PDB file of C-alpha atoms in Angstrom:
ATOM      1  CA  MET Z   1     110.978 -79.815 120.190  1.00 42.00           C
ATOM      2  CA  ALA Z   2     109.999 -81.979 117.203  1.00 42.00           C
ATOM      3  CA  VAL Z   3     106.319 -81.687 118.076  1.00 41.00           C
ATOM      4  CA  SER Z   4     106.615 -77.929 118.501  1.00 39.00           C
ATOM      5  CA  PHE Z   5     108.456 -77.671 115.211  1.00 35.00           C
ATOM      6  CA  LYS Z   6     105.755 -79.689 113.430  1.00 36.00           C
ATOM      7  CA  MET Z   7     103.073 -77.520 114.983  1.00 38.00           C
ATOM      8  CA  CYS Z   8     104.914 -74.374 113.854  1.00 38.00           C
ATOM      9  CA  VAL Z   9     105.325 -75.756 110.344  1.00 37.00           C
ATOM     10  CA  SER Z  10     101.659 -76.749 110.204  1.00 39.00           C
ATOM     11  CA  PHE Z  11     100.554 -73.383 111.488  1.00 38.00           C
ATOM     12  CA  GLY Z  12     102.897 -71.621 109.092  1.00 41.00           C
ATOM     13  CA  LEU Z  13     101.509 -73.615 106.195  1.00 40.00           C
ATOM     14  CA  PHE Z  14      97.959 -72.803 107.317  1.00 40.00           C
ATOM     15  CA  VAL Z  15      98.742 -69.097 107.562  1.00 42.00           C
ATOM     16  CA  GLY Z  16     100.498 -69.212 104.202  1.00 42.00           C
ATOM     17  CA  LEU Z  17      97.484 -70.783 102.565  1.00 41.00           C
ATOM     18  CA  MET Z  18      95.212 -68.217 104.152  1.00 43.00           C
ATOM     19  CA  MET Z  19      97.458 -65.399 102.974  1.00 43.00           C
ATOM     20  CA  LEU Z  20      97.308 -66.742  99.463  1.00 42.00           C
ATOM     21  CA  GLY Z  21      93.542 -66.911  99.666  1.00 40.00           C
ATOM     22  CA  LEU Z  22      93.534 -70.394  98.175  1.00 46.00           C
ATOM     23  CA  VAL Z  23      89.892 -71.012  97.438  1.00 54.00           C
ATOM     24  CA  SER Z  24      88.570 -73.095  94.602  1.00 57.00           C
ATOM     25  CA  SER Z  25      87.870 -71.220  91.397  1.00 71.00           C
ATOM     26  CA  ALA Z  26      84.214 -70.764  90.579  1.00 78.00           C
ATOM     27  CA  LYS Z  27      82.482 -70.718  87.245  1.00 88.00           C
ATOM     28  CA  PHE Z  28      81.774 -67.260  85.906  1.00 94.00           C
ATOM     29  CA  ASP Z  29      78.010 -67.457  86.311  1.00 93.00           C
ATOM     30  CA  GLU Z  30      78.279 -68.557  89.940  1.00 94.00           C
ATOM     31  CA  LEU Z  31      79.739 -65.205  90.956  1.00 95.00           C
ATOM     32  CA  PHE Z  32      79.159 -62.807  88.065  1.00 96.00           C
ATOM     33  CA  GLN Z  33      76.648 -61.720  85.477  1.00 96.00           C
ATOM     34  CA  PRO Z  34      76.966 -59.734  82.237  1.00 96.00           C
ATOM     35  CA  GLY Z  35      76.569 -56.009  82.763  1.00 95.00           C
ATOM     36  CA  TRP Z  36      76.267 -54.767  79.207  1.00 94.00           C
ATOM     37  CA  ALA Z  37      76.658 -55.869  75.571  1.00 95.00           C
ATOM     38  CA  MET Z  38      75.866 -59.529  76.094  1.00 95.00           C
ATOM     39  CA  ASP Z  39      76.420 -60.144  72.385  1.00 96.00           C
ATOM     40  CA  HIS Z  40      80.096 -59.304  72.999  1.00 97.00           C
ATOM     41  CA  PHE Z  41      80.525 -62.224  75.435  1.00 97.00           C
ATOM     42  CA  ILE Z  42      82.060 -65.467  74.159  1.00 97.00           C
ATOM     43  CA  TYR Z  43      81.947 -68.615  76.312  1.00 96.00           C
ATOM     44  CA  GLU Z  44      84.443 -71.376  75.564  1.00 95.00           C
ATOM     45  CA  GLY Z  45      84.363 -74.015  78.290  1.00 92.00           C
ATOM     46  CA  GLU Z  46      86.002 -72.539  81.393  1.00 93.00           C
ATOM     47  CA  LEU Z  47      87.052 -69.454  79.450  1.00 96.00           C
ATOM     48  CA  LEU Z  48      85.153 -66.200  79.144  1.00 97.00           C
ATOM     49  CA  LYS Z  49      86.112 -63.773  76.381  1.00 97.00           C
ATOM     50  CA  LEU Z  50      85.069 -60.131  76.199  1.00 98.00           C
ATOM     51  CA  LYS Z  51      85.107 -58.545  72.775  1.00 97.00           C
ATOM     52  CA  LEU Z  52      85.681 -54.919  71.778  1.00 97.00           C
ATOM     53  CA  ASP Z  53      84.897 -53.712  68.269  1.00 95.00           C
ATOM     54  CA  ASN Z  54      83.893 -50.370  66.768  1.00 93.00           C
ATOM     55  CA  TYR Z  55      80.300 -50.999  67.856  1.00 94.00           C
ATOM     56  CA  SER Z  56      80.765 -51.762  71.539  1.00 96.00           C
ATOM     57  CA  GLY Z  57      82.879 -53.073  74.357  1.00 96.00           C
ATOM     58  CA  ALA Z  58      81.507 -55.301  77.128  1.00 97.00           C
ATOM     59  CA  GLY Z  59      81.484 -55.631  80.885  1.00 98.00           C
ATOM     60  CA  PHE Z  60      80.359 -57.776  83.794  1.00 98.00           C
ATOM     61  CA  ALA Z  61      79.658 -57.385  87.502  1.00 97.00           C
ATOM     62  CA  SER Z  62      79.567 -59.585  90.584  1.00 97.00           C
ATOM     63  CA  LYS Z  63      76.155 -60.715  91.807  1.00 95.00           C
ATOM     64  CA  SER Z  64      77.021 -59.651  95.378  1.00 94.00           C
ATOM     65  CA  LYS Z  65      78.882 -56.823  97.054  1.00 95.00           C
ATOM     66  CA  TYR Z  66      81.636 -57.416  99.589  1.00 96.00           C
ATOM     67  CA  LEU Z  67      83.374 -55.755 102.505  1.00 95.00           C
ATOM     68  CA  PHE Z  68      86.956 -56.963 102.992  1.00 95.00           C
ATOM     69  CA  GLY Z  69      88.574 -60.108 101.642  1.00 97.00           C
ATOM     70  CA  LYS Z  70      90.353 -61.053  98.455  1.00 98.00           C
ATOM     71  CA  VAL Z  71      89.242 -61.207  94.826  1.00 98.00           C
ATOM     72  CA  THR Z  72      91.240 -62.790  92.017  1.00 98.00           C
ATOM     73  CA  MET Z  73      90.860 -63.239  88.284  1.00 97.00           C
ATOM     74  CA  GLN Z  74      93.169 -64.829  85.777  1.00 98.00           C
ATOM     75  CA  ILE Z  75      93.315 -62.687  82.648  1.00 98.00           C
ATOM     76  CA  LYS Z  76      95.053 -62.958  79.290  1.00 98.00           C
ATOM     77  CA  LEU Z  77      95.149 -59.501  77.764  1.00 97.00           C
ATOM     78  CA  VAL Z  78      94.548 -58.395  74.182  1.00 96.00           C
ATOM     79  CA  GLU Z  79      97.283 -59.683  71.875  1.00 94.00           C
ATOM     80  CA  GLY Z  80      99.061 -57.717  69.165  1.00 91.00           C
ATOM     81  CA  ASP Z  81      98.234 -54.080  68.523  1.00 90.00           C
ATOM     82  CA  SER Z  82      95.898 -53.143  71.383  1.00 91.00           C
ATOM     83  CA  ALA Z  83      96.579 -49.388  71.305  1.00 89.00           C
ATOM     84  CA  GLY Z  84      93.665 -47.300  72.532  1.00 90.00           C
ATOM     85  CA  THR Z  85      91.975 -50.132  74.396  1.00 93.00           C
ATOM     86  CA  VAL Z  86      91.571 -50.531  78.139  1.00 94.00           C
ATOM     87  CA  THR Z  87      90.782 -53.739  79.985  1.00 97.00           C
ATOM     88  CA  ALA Z  88      89.572 -52.727  83.440  1.00 96.00           C
ATOM     89  CA  TYR Z  89      89.246 -54.907  86.541  1.00 97.00           C
ATOM     90  CA  TYR Z  90      88.119 -53.179  89.698  1.00 98.00           C
ATOM     91  CA  MET Z  91      86.086 -53.063  92.874  1.00 98.00           C
ATOM     92  CA  SER Z  92      83.695 -50.201  93.497  1.00 97.00           C
ATOM     93  CA  SER Z  93      80.870 -49.097  95.758  1.00 94.00           C
ATOM     94  CA  ASP Z  94      77.962 -46.953  94.562  1.00 92.00           C
ATOM     95  CA  GLY Z  95      77.282 -43.245  94.596  1.00 88.00           C
ATOM     96  CA  PRO Z  96      79.255 -40.013  94.178  1.00 89.00           C
ATOM     97  CA  ASN Z  97      81.206 -40.615  97.401  1.00 94.00           C
ATOM     98  CA  HIS Z  98      82.154 -44.130  96.375  1.00 96.00           C
ATOM     99  CA  ASN Z  99      85.298 -46.095  97.120  1.00 97.00           C
ATOM    100  CA  GLU Z 100      87.110 -47.882  94.307  1.00 97.00           C
ATOM    101  CA  PHE Z 101      90.225 -49.983  93.657  1.00 98.00           C
ATOM    102  CA  ASP Z 102      91.296 -50.134  89.997  1.00 97.00           C
ATOM    103  CA  PHE Z 103      93.432 -52.280  87.764  1.00 98.00           C
ATOM    104  CA  GLU Z 104      93.440 -50.738  84.272  1.00 97.00           C
ATOM    105  CA  PHE Z 105      95.474 -52.467  81.576  1.00 96.00           C
ATOM    106  CA  LEU Z 106      96.382 -49.853  78.979  1.00 93.00           C
ATOM    107  CA  GLY Z 107      96.713 -51.129  75.431  1.00 90.00           C
ATOM    108  CA  ASN Z 108      99.955 -50.876  73.488  1.00 90.00           C
ATOM    109  CA  THR Z 109     101.297 -50.781  69.988  1.00 86.00           C
ATOM    110  CA  THR Z 110     102.838 -54.070  68.868  1.00 76.00           C
ATOM    111  CA  GLY Z 111     106.191 -54.624  70.538  1.00 75.00           C
ATOM    112  CA  GLU Z 112     105.662 -52.070  73.293  1.00 83.00           C
ATOM    113  CA  PRO Z 113     105.048 -53.184  76.893  1.00 87.00           C
ATOM    114  CA  TYR Z 114     101.573 -53.233  78.359  1.00 91.00           C
ATOM    115  CA  LEU Z 115     101.127 -50.653  81.114  1.00 94.00           C
ATOM    116  CA  VAL Z 116      99.155 -51.464  84.249  1.00 97.00           C
ATOM    117  CA  GLN Z 117      97.566 -48.469  85.948  1.00 97.00           C
ATOM    118  CA  THR Z 118      96.266 -48.772  89.506  1.00 98.00           C
ATOM    119  CA  ASN Z 119      94.166 -46.202  91.305  1.00 97.00           C
ATOM    120  CA  VAL Z 120      92.437 -45.818  94.660  1.00 97.00           C
ATOM    121  CA  TYR Z 121      89.299 -43.760  95.236  1.00 96.00           C
ATOM    122  CA  VAL Z 122      88.256 -42.833  98.758  1.00 96.00           C
ATOM    123  CA  ASN Z 123      84.953 -41.019  99.339  1.00 94.00           C
ATOM    124  CA  GLY Z 124      84.693 -40.218  95.640  1.00 95.00           C
ATOM    125  CA  VAL Z 125      88.220 -38.813  95.301  1.00 93.00           C
ATOM    126  CA  GLY Z 126      90.765 -40.584  93.103  1.00 94.00           C
ATOM    127  CA  ASN Z 127      93.805 -39.055  91.362  1.00 94.00           C
ATOM    128  CA  ARG Z 128      96.101 -41.633  92.952  1.00 96.00           C
ATOM    129  CA  GLU Z 129      97.379 -43.223  89.763  1.00 96.00           C
ATOM    130  CA  GLN Z 130     100.452 -45.402  89.547  1.00 97.00           C
ATOM    131  CA  ARG Z 131     101.631 -47.026  86.316  1.00 96.00           C
ATOM    132  CA  MET Z 132     104.069 -49.841  85.752  1.00 96.00           C
ATOM    133  CA  ASN Z 133     105.112 -52.338  83.149  1.00 95.00           C
ATOM    134  CA  LEU Z 134     105.257 -56.024  83.940  1.00 96.00           C
ATOM    135  CA  TRP Z 135     108.055 -58.594  84.115  1.00 96.00           C
ATOM    136  CA  PHE Z 136     106.274 -60.826  81.592  1.00 96.00           C
ATOM    137  CA  ASP Z 137     104.140 -60.507  78.468  1.00 94.00           C
ATOM    138  CA  PRO Z 138     100.536 -60.508  79.788  1.00 96.00           C
ATOM    139  CA  THR Z 139      99.128 -61.301  76.337  1.00 95.00           C
ATOM    140  CA  LYS Z 140     100.821 -64.706  75.969  1.00 95.00           C
ATOM    141  CA  ASP Z 141      99.355 -66.536  78.933  1.00 97.00           C
ATOM    142  CA  PHE Z 142      97.040 -66.159  81.908  1.00 98.00           C
ATOM    143  CA  HIS Z 143      98.249 -64.381  85.031  1.00 98.00           C
ATOM    144  CA  SER Z 144      96.427 -63.797  88.286  1.00 98.00           C
ATOM    145  CA  TYR Z 145      95.471 -60.295  89.383  1.00 98.00           C
ATOM    146  CA  SER Z 146      94.228 -59.865  92.937  1.00 98.00           C
ATOM    147  CA  ILE Z 147      92.980 -57.215  95.316  1.00 98.00           C
ATOM    148  CA  LEU Z 148      93.377 -57.922  99.035  1.00 98.00           C
ATOM    149  CA  TRP Z 149      91.415 -55.581 101.278  1.00 97.00           C
ATOM    150  CA  ASN Z 150      91.120 -55.421 105.035  1.00 96.00           C
ATOM    151  CA  GLN Z 151      90.880 -52.741 107.700  1.00 93.00           C
ATOM    152  CA  ARG Z 152      94.618 -52.097 107.612  1.00 95.00           C
ATOM    153  CA  GLN Z 153      95.579 -52.088 103.938  1.00 96.00           C
ATOM    154  CA  VAL Z 154      94.644 -52.529 100.305  1.00 97.00           C
ATOM    155  CA  VAL Z 155      97.149 -54.649  98.361  1.00 98.00           C
ATOM    156  CA  PHE Z 156      97.270 -55.026  94.570  1.00 98.00           C
ATOM    157  CA  LEU Z 157      98.941 -58.310  93.583  1.00 98.00           C
ATOM    158  CA  VAL Z 158     100.111 -59.815  90.298  1.00 98.00           C
ATOM    159  CA  ASP Z 159     100.769 -63.559  90.504  1.00 98.00           C
ATOM    160  CA  GLU Z 160     100.778 -63.063  94.303  1.00 97.00           C
ATOM    161  CA  THR Z 161     103.538 -60.438  94.048  1.00 98.00           C
ATOM    162  CA  PRO Z 162     102.461 -57.121  95.613  1.00 98.00           C
ATOM    163  CA  ILE Z 163     102.777 -54.193  93.223  1.00 98.00           C
ATOM    164  CA  ARG Z 164     101.062 -51.552  95.351  1.00 97.00           C
ATOM    165  CA  VAL Z 165      99.949 -51.051  98.941  1.00 96.00           C
ATOM    166  CA  HIS Z 166      97.521 -48.413 100.189  1.00 96.00           C
ATOM    167  CA  THR Z 167      97.845 -48.334 103.972  1.00 95.00           C
ATOM    168  CA  ASN Z 168      95.256 -47.225 106.508  1.00 95.00           C
ATOM    169  CA  MET Z 169      96.549 -43.959 107.924  1.00 94.00           C
ATOM    170  CA  GLU Z 170      93.442 -42.768 109.698  1.00 94.00           C
ATOM    171  CA  HIS Z 171      95.621 -41.948 112.705  1.00 92.00           C
ATOM    172  CA  LYS Z 172      97.101 -39.229 110.461  1.00 91.00           C
ATOM    173  CA  GLY Z 173      93.627 -37.929 109.623  1.00 91.00           C
ATOM    174  CA  ILE Z 174      93.595 -39.570 106.182  1.00 92.00           C
ATOM    175  CA  PRO Z 175      90.331 -41.323 105.198  1.00 94.00           C
ATOM    176  CA  PHE Z 176      90.495 -45.046 104.463  1.00 96.00           C
ATOM    177  CA  PRO Z 177      87.879 -47.115 102.576  1.00 94.00           C
ATOM    178  CA  LYS Z 178      86.354 -49.440 105.139  1.00 91.00           C
ATOM    179  CA  ASP Z 179      82.620 -48.782 105.431  1.00 89.00           C
ATOM    180  CA  GLN Z 180      81.170 -49.285 101.934  1.00 93.00           C
ATOM    181  CA  ALA Z 181      80.562 -52.698 100.386  1.00 94.00           C
ATOM    182  CA  MET Z 182      81.960 -53.055  96.880  1.00 96.00           C
ATOM    183  CA  GLY Z 183      81.023 -54.967  93.783  1.00 96.00           C
ATOM    184  CA  VAL Z 184      83.637 -56.597  91.538  1.00 98.00           C
ATOM    185  CA  TYR Z 185      83.664 -55.541  87.894  1.00 98.00           C
ATOM    186  CA  SER Z 186      85.556 -55.961  84.647  1.00 98.00           C
ATOM    187  CA  SER Z 187      85.174 -54.481  81.180  1.00 97.00           C
ATOM    188  CA  ILE Z 188      86.928 -53.802  77.899  1.00 97.00           C
ATOM    189  CA  TRP Z 189      86.383 -50.470  76.180  1.00 94.00           C
ATOM    190  CA  ASN Z 190      87.840 -47.894  73.818  1.00 90.00           C
ATOM    191  CA  ALA Z 191      89.804 -45.116  75.533  1.00 83.00           C
ATOM    192  CA  ASP Z 192      92.027 -43.890  72.740  1.00 85.00           C
ATOM    193  CA  ASP Z 193      91.675 -40.303  73.955  1.00 83.00           C
ATOM    194  CA  TRP Z 194      94.148 -41.146  76.765  1.00 75.00           C
ATOM    195  CA  ALA Z 195      95.066 -44.825  77.066  1.00 74.00           C
ATOM    196  CA  THR Z 196      98.138 -45.134  74.828  1.00 78.00           C
ATOM    197  CA  GLN Z 197     100.912 -42.538  74.961  1.00 80.00           C
ATOM    198  CA  GLY Z 198      98.472 -40.021  76.411  1.00 81.00           C
ATOM    199  CA  GLY Z 199      96.067 -40.407  73.505  1.00 76.00           C
ATOM    200  CA  LEU Z 200      98.629 -39.885  70.732  1.00 82.00           C
ATOM    201  CA  VAL Z 201      98.113 -43.428  69.408  1.00 81.00           C
ATOM    202  CA  LYS Z 202      94.526 -44.157  68.386  1.00 89.00           C
ATOM    203  CA  THR Z 203      92.681 -47.456  68.135  1.00 89.00           C
ATOM    204  CA  ASP Z 204      93.222 -49.190  64.799  1.00 89.00           C
ATOM    205  CA  TRP Z 205      89.843 -50.785  64.173  1.00 93.00           C
ATOM    206  CA  SER Z 206      91.251 -52.870  61.340  1.00 93.00           C
ATOM    207  CA  HIS Z 207      92.709 -55.053  64.125  1.00 92.00           C
ATOM    208  CA  ALA Z 208      89.331 -55.548  65.811  1.00 93.00           C
ATOM    209  CA  PRO Z 209      87.860 -57.445  67.480  1.00 96.00           C
ATOM    210  CA  PHE Z 210      90.072 -57.008  70.515  1.00 96.00           C
ATOM    211  CA  ILE Z 211      89.695 -59.925  72.929  1.00 97.00           C
ATOM    212  CA  ALA Z 212      90.416 -60.152  76.671  1.00 98.00           C
ATOM    213  CA  THR Z 213      90.145 -63.689  78.067  1.00 98.00           C
ATOM    214  CA  TYR Z 214      89.283 -64.677  81.654  1.00 98.00           C
ATOM    215  CA  LYS Z 215      89.248 -67.745  83.852  1.00 97.00           C
ATOM    216  CA  GLY Z 216      89.859 -68.664  87.506  1.00 96.00           C
ATOM    217  CA  PHE Z 217      87.266 -66.458  89.187  1.00 96.00           C
ATOM    218  CA  GLU Z 218      87.824 -66.386  92.950  1.00 96.00           C
ATOM    219  CA  ILE Z 219      86.142 -64.299  95.623  1.00 97.00           C
ATOM    220  CA  ASP Z 220      87.029 -65.054  99.248  1.00 96.00           C
ATOM    221  CA  ALA Z 221      85.350 -62.146 100.986  1.00 96.00           C
ATOM    222  CA  CYS Z 222      82.506 -61.095 103.261  1.00 94.00           C
ATOM    223  CA  ALA Z 223      79.337 -60.905 101.159  1.00 93.00           C
ATOM    224  CA  CYS Z 224      76.876 -58.151 102.038  1.00 90.00           C
ATOM    225  CA  PRO Z 225      73.292 -58.878 100.987  1.00 79.00           C
ATOM    226  CA  VAL Z 226      71.165 -55.936  99.946  1.00 74.00           C
ATOM    227  CA  SER Z 227      69.025 -56.595 103.004  1.00 73.00           C
ATOM    228  CA  VAL Z 228      71.892 -55.658 105.327  1.00 75.00           C
ATOM    229  CA  ALA Z 229      71.674 -51.989 106.336  1.00 75.00           C
ATOM    230  CA  ALA Z 230      74.718 -49.833 105.609  1.00 72.00           C
ATOM    231  CA  ASN Z 231      75.380 -49.207 109.295  1.00 73.00           C
ATOM    232  CA  GLU Z 232      75.357 -52.967 109.962  1.00 80.00           C
ATOM    233  CA  ILE Z 233      77.729 -53.994 107.176  1.00 81.00           C
ATOM    234  CA  ALA Z 234      80.936 -53.204 109.052  1.00 79.00           C
ATOM    235  CA  GLU Z 235      79.772 -55.168 112.091  1.00 81.00           C
ATOM    236  CA  LYS Z 236      78.761 -58.155 109.943  1.00 85.00           C
ATOM    237  CA  CYS Z 237      82.172 -58.294 108.286  1.00 89.00           C
ATOM    238  CA  ARG Z 238      84.372 -57.752 111.338  1.00 85.00           C
ATOM    239  CA  SER Z 239      85.950 -60.592 113.291  1.00 86.00           C
ATOM    240  CA  SER Z 240      84.521 -60.905 116.801  1.00 82.00           C
ATOM    241  CA  GLY Z 241      84.285 -63.722 119.309  1.00 75.00           C
ATOM    242  CA  GLU Z 242      84.138 -67.043 117.497  1.00 78.00           C
ATOM    243  CA  LYS Z 243      83.529 -65.358 114.133  1.00 83.00           C
ATOM    244  CA  ARG Z 244      86.954 -65.061 112.569  1.00 90.00           C
ATOM    245  CA  PHE Z 245      87.904 -63.830 109.108  1.00 93.00           C
ATOM    246  CA  TRP Z 246      91.377 -64.724 107.863  1.00 95.00           C
ATOM    247  CA  TRP Z 247      91.980 -61.231 106.501  1.00 94.00           C
ATOM    248  CA  ASP Z 248      91.573 -59.805 110.027  1.00 93.00           C
ATOM    249  CA  GLU Z 249      94.378 -61.933 111.445  1.00 92.00           C
ATOM    250  CA  PRO Z 250      97.460 -60.024 112.676  1.00 92.00           C
ATOM    251  CA  THR Z 251      99.639 -61.585 109.947  1.00 93.00           C
ATOM    252  CA  MET Z 252      97.485 -59.829 107.339  1.00 94.00           C
ATOM    253  CA  SER Z 253      97.813 -56.334 108.783  1.00 93.00           C
ATOM    254  CA  GLU Z 254     100.960 -55.628 106.787  1.00 94.00           C
ATOM    255  CA  LEU Z 255     103.185 -57.233 104.181  1.00 95.00           C
ATOM    256  CA  SER Z 256     105.541 -60.005 105.202  1.00 95.00           C
ATOM    257  CA  VAL Z 257     109.270 -59.319 104.957  1.00 96.00           C
ATOM    258  CA  HIS Z 258     109.406 -61.281 101.707  1.00 97.00           C
ATOM    259  CA  GLN Z 259     106.459 -59.374 100.257  1.00 97.00           C
ATOM    260  CA  SER Z 260     108.055 -56.070 101.265  1.00 96.00           C
ATOM    261  CA  HIS Z 261     111.203 -57.052  99.386  1.00 97.00           C
ATOM    262  CA  GLN Z 262     109.087 -58.010  96.358  1.00 97.00           C
ATOM    263  CA  LEU Z 263     107.342 -54.642  96.411  1.00 97.00           C
ATOM    264  CA  VAL Z 264     110.639 -52.771  96.592  1.00 96.00           C
ATOM    265  CA  TRP Z 265     111.910 -54.776  93.607  1.00 97.00           C
ATOM    266  CA  VAL Z 266     108.767 -54.109  91.560  1.00 97.00           C
ATOM    267  CA  ARG Z 267     108.867 -50.394  92.230  1.00 96.00           C
ATOM    268  CA  ALA Z 268     112.594 -50.151  91.488  1.00 97.00           C
ATOM    269  CA  ASN Z 269     112.388 -52.036  88.204  1.00 97.00           C
ATOM    270  CA  HIS Z 270     108.891 -51.551  86.798  1.00 97.00           C
ATOM    271  CA  LEU Z 271     107.271 -48.382  88.149  1.00 97.00           C
ATOM    272  CA  VAL Z 272     107.047 -45.740  85.413  1.00 95.00           C
ATOM    273  CA  TYR Z 273     104.662 -43.224  87.009  1.00 95.00           C
ATOM    274  CA  ASP Z 274     103.677 -42.370  90.574  1.00 96.00           C
ATOM    275  CA  TYR Z 275     101.282 -39.557  91.395  1.00 96.00           C
ATOM    276  CA  CYS Z 276     103.249 -38.953  94.599  1.00 95.00           C
ATOM    277  CA  THR Z 277     106.213 -37.643  92.592  1.00 95.00           C
ATOM    278  CA  ASP Z 278     104.223 -35.710  89.962  1.00 95.00           C
ATOM    279  CA  THR Z 279     104.955 -32.150  91.057  1.00 95.00           C
ATOM    280  CA  ALA Z 280     103.260 -30.706  87.963  1.00 96.00           C
ATOM    281  CA  ARG Z 281      99.909 -32.163  89.052  1.00 95.00           C
ATOM    282  CA  PHE Z 282     100.578 -31.870  92.760  1.00 95.00           C
ATOM    283  CA  PRO Z 283     102.863 -28.918  93.639  1.00 95.00           C
ATOM    284  CA  VAL Z 284     102.124 -29.846  97.235  1.00 94.00           C
ATOM    285  CA  MET Z 285     102.698 -33.532  97.849  1.00 92.00           C
ATOM    286  CA  PRO Z 286      99.461 -35.409  98.660  1.00 92.00           C
ATOM    287  CA  VAL Z 287      99.323 -35.927 102.391  1.00 89.00           C
ATOM    288  CA  GLU Z 288      99.249 -39.748 102.256  1.00 90.00           C
ATOM    289  CA  CYS Z 289     102.469 -39.697 100.205  1.00 91.00           C
ATOM    290  CA  GLU Z 290     104.291 -37.893 102.995  1.00 83.00           C
ATOM    291  CA  HIS Z 291     103.635 -40.744 105.395  1.00 74.00           C
ATOM    292  CA  HIS Z 292     103.611 -43.769 103.131  1.00 67.00           C
ATOM    293  CA  ARG Z 293     106.552 -46.125 103.487  1.00 56.00           C
ATOM    294  CA  HIS Z 294     106.425 -47.474  99.939  1.00 52.00           C
TER     295      HIS Z 294
END
């Protein structure tokens, strides 16, 4: 019994570590490269800062594209009056029929909570926005923001707490993003036509530059070289035989009981907008909302 218990504990610890995606953080330039406005990048040791002023924002992209896995960044958002600004962190494939998973951090006026907007695009179609505030001030310290993606679900996590799940419901005839490799991107830019209170509050450039700070870059995912043909990507990144990916394990096909409880708590206490309940935009409920448990 003691041996079995130790084996169970060891296995449980192993699975727990795999679920957390505990891989060592890489330096920025090992995984990413500047995408635009290199003069708005500031490097301070392990920290990367992106700057937004009235001349330009800035953005970066991963050197590789990936199909399934987990990506994480630690971000400290713009302090003070950040109204009108957006710090975006997302995964996306290419082309008009692209897939995309978005974190967008919507700037605020001083003293108001930051809003986090998530969105999911499938085959070029988005309009699946959810917005929530957070249970901490994301401008005072670094917090981890992760996207976990496998063939069964897409999970958005904040400090390992799930805040949104997009479940594969292909059995209901609903498309699911699983056949296009995605790059990982982040940027800071001016979006004062919509970002803060629907565009009512504009960017105050007297407070510029606006700085978003990053560290702890982690990508534990199946890399897809350009040389791999599109029809071979899914096969390359699927567990088979002795080739096993942790995100394909049965324990990763849905949230744990604890994670489900966390998600319920987040939605009950911090969700401020859900496209599924927006009858003005969607007089007929989107079909995935009818079947989704969360």
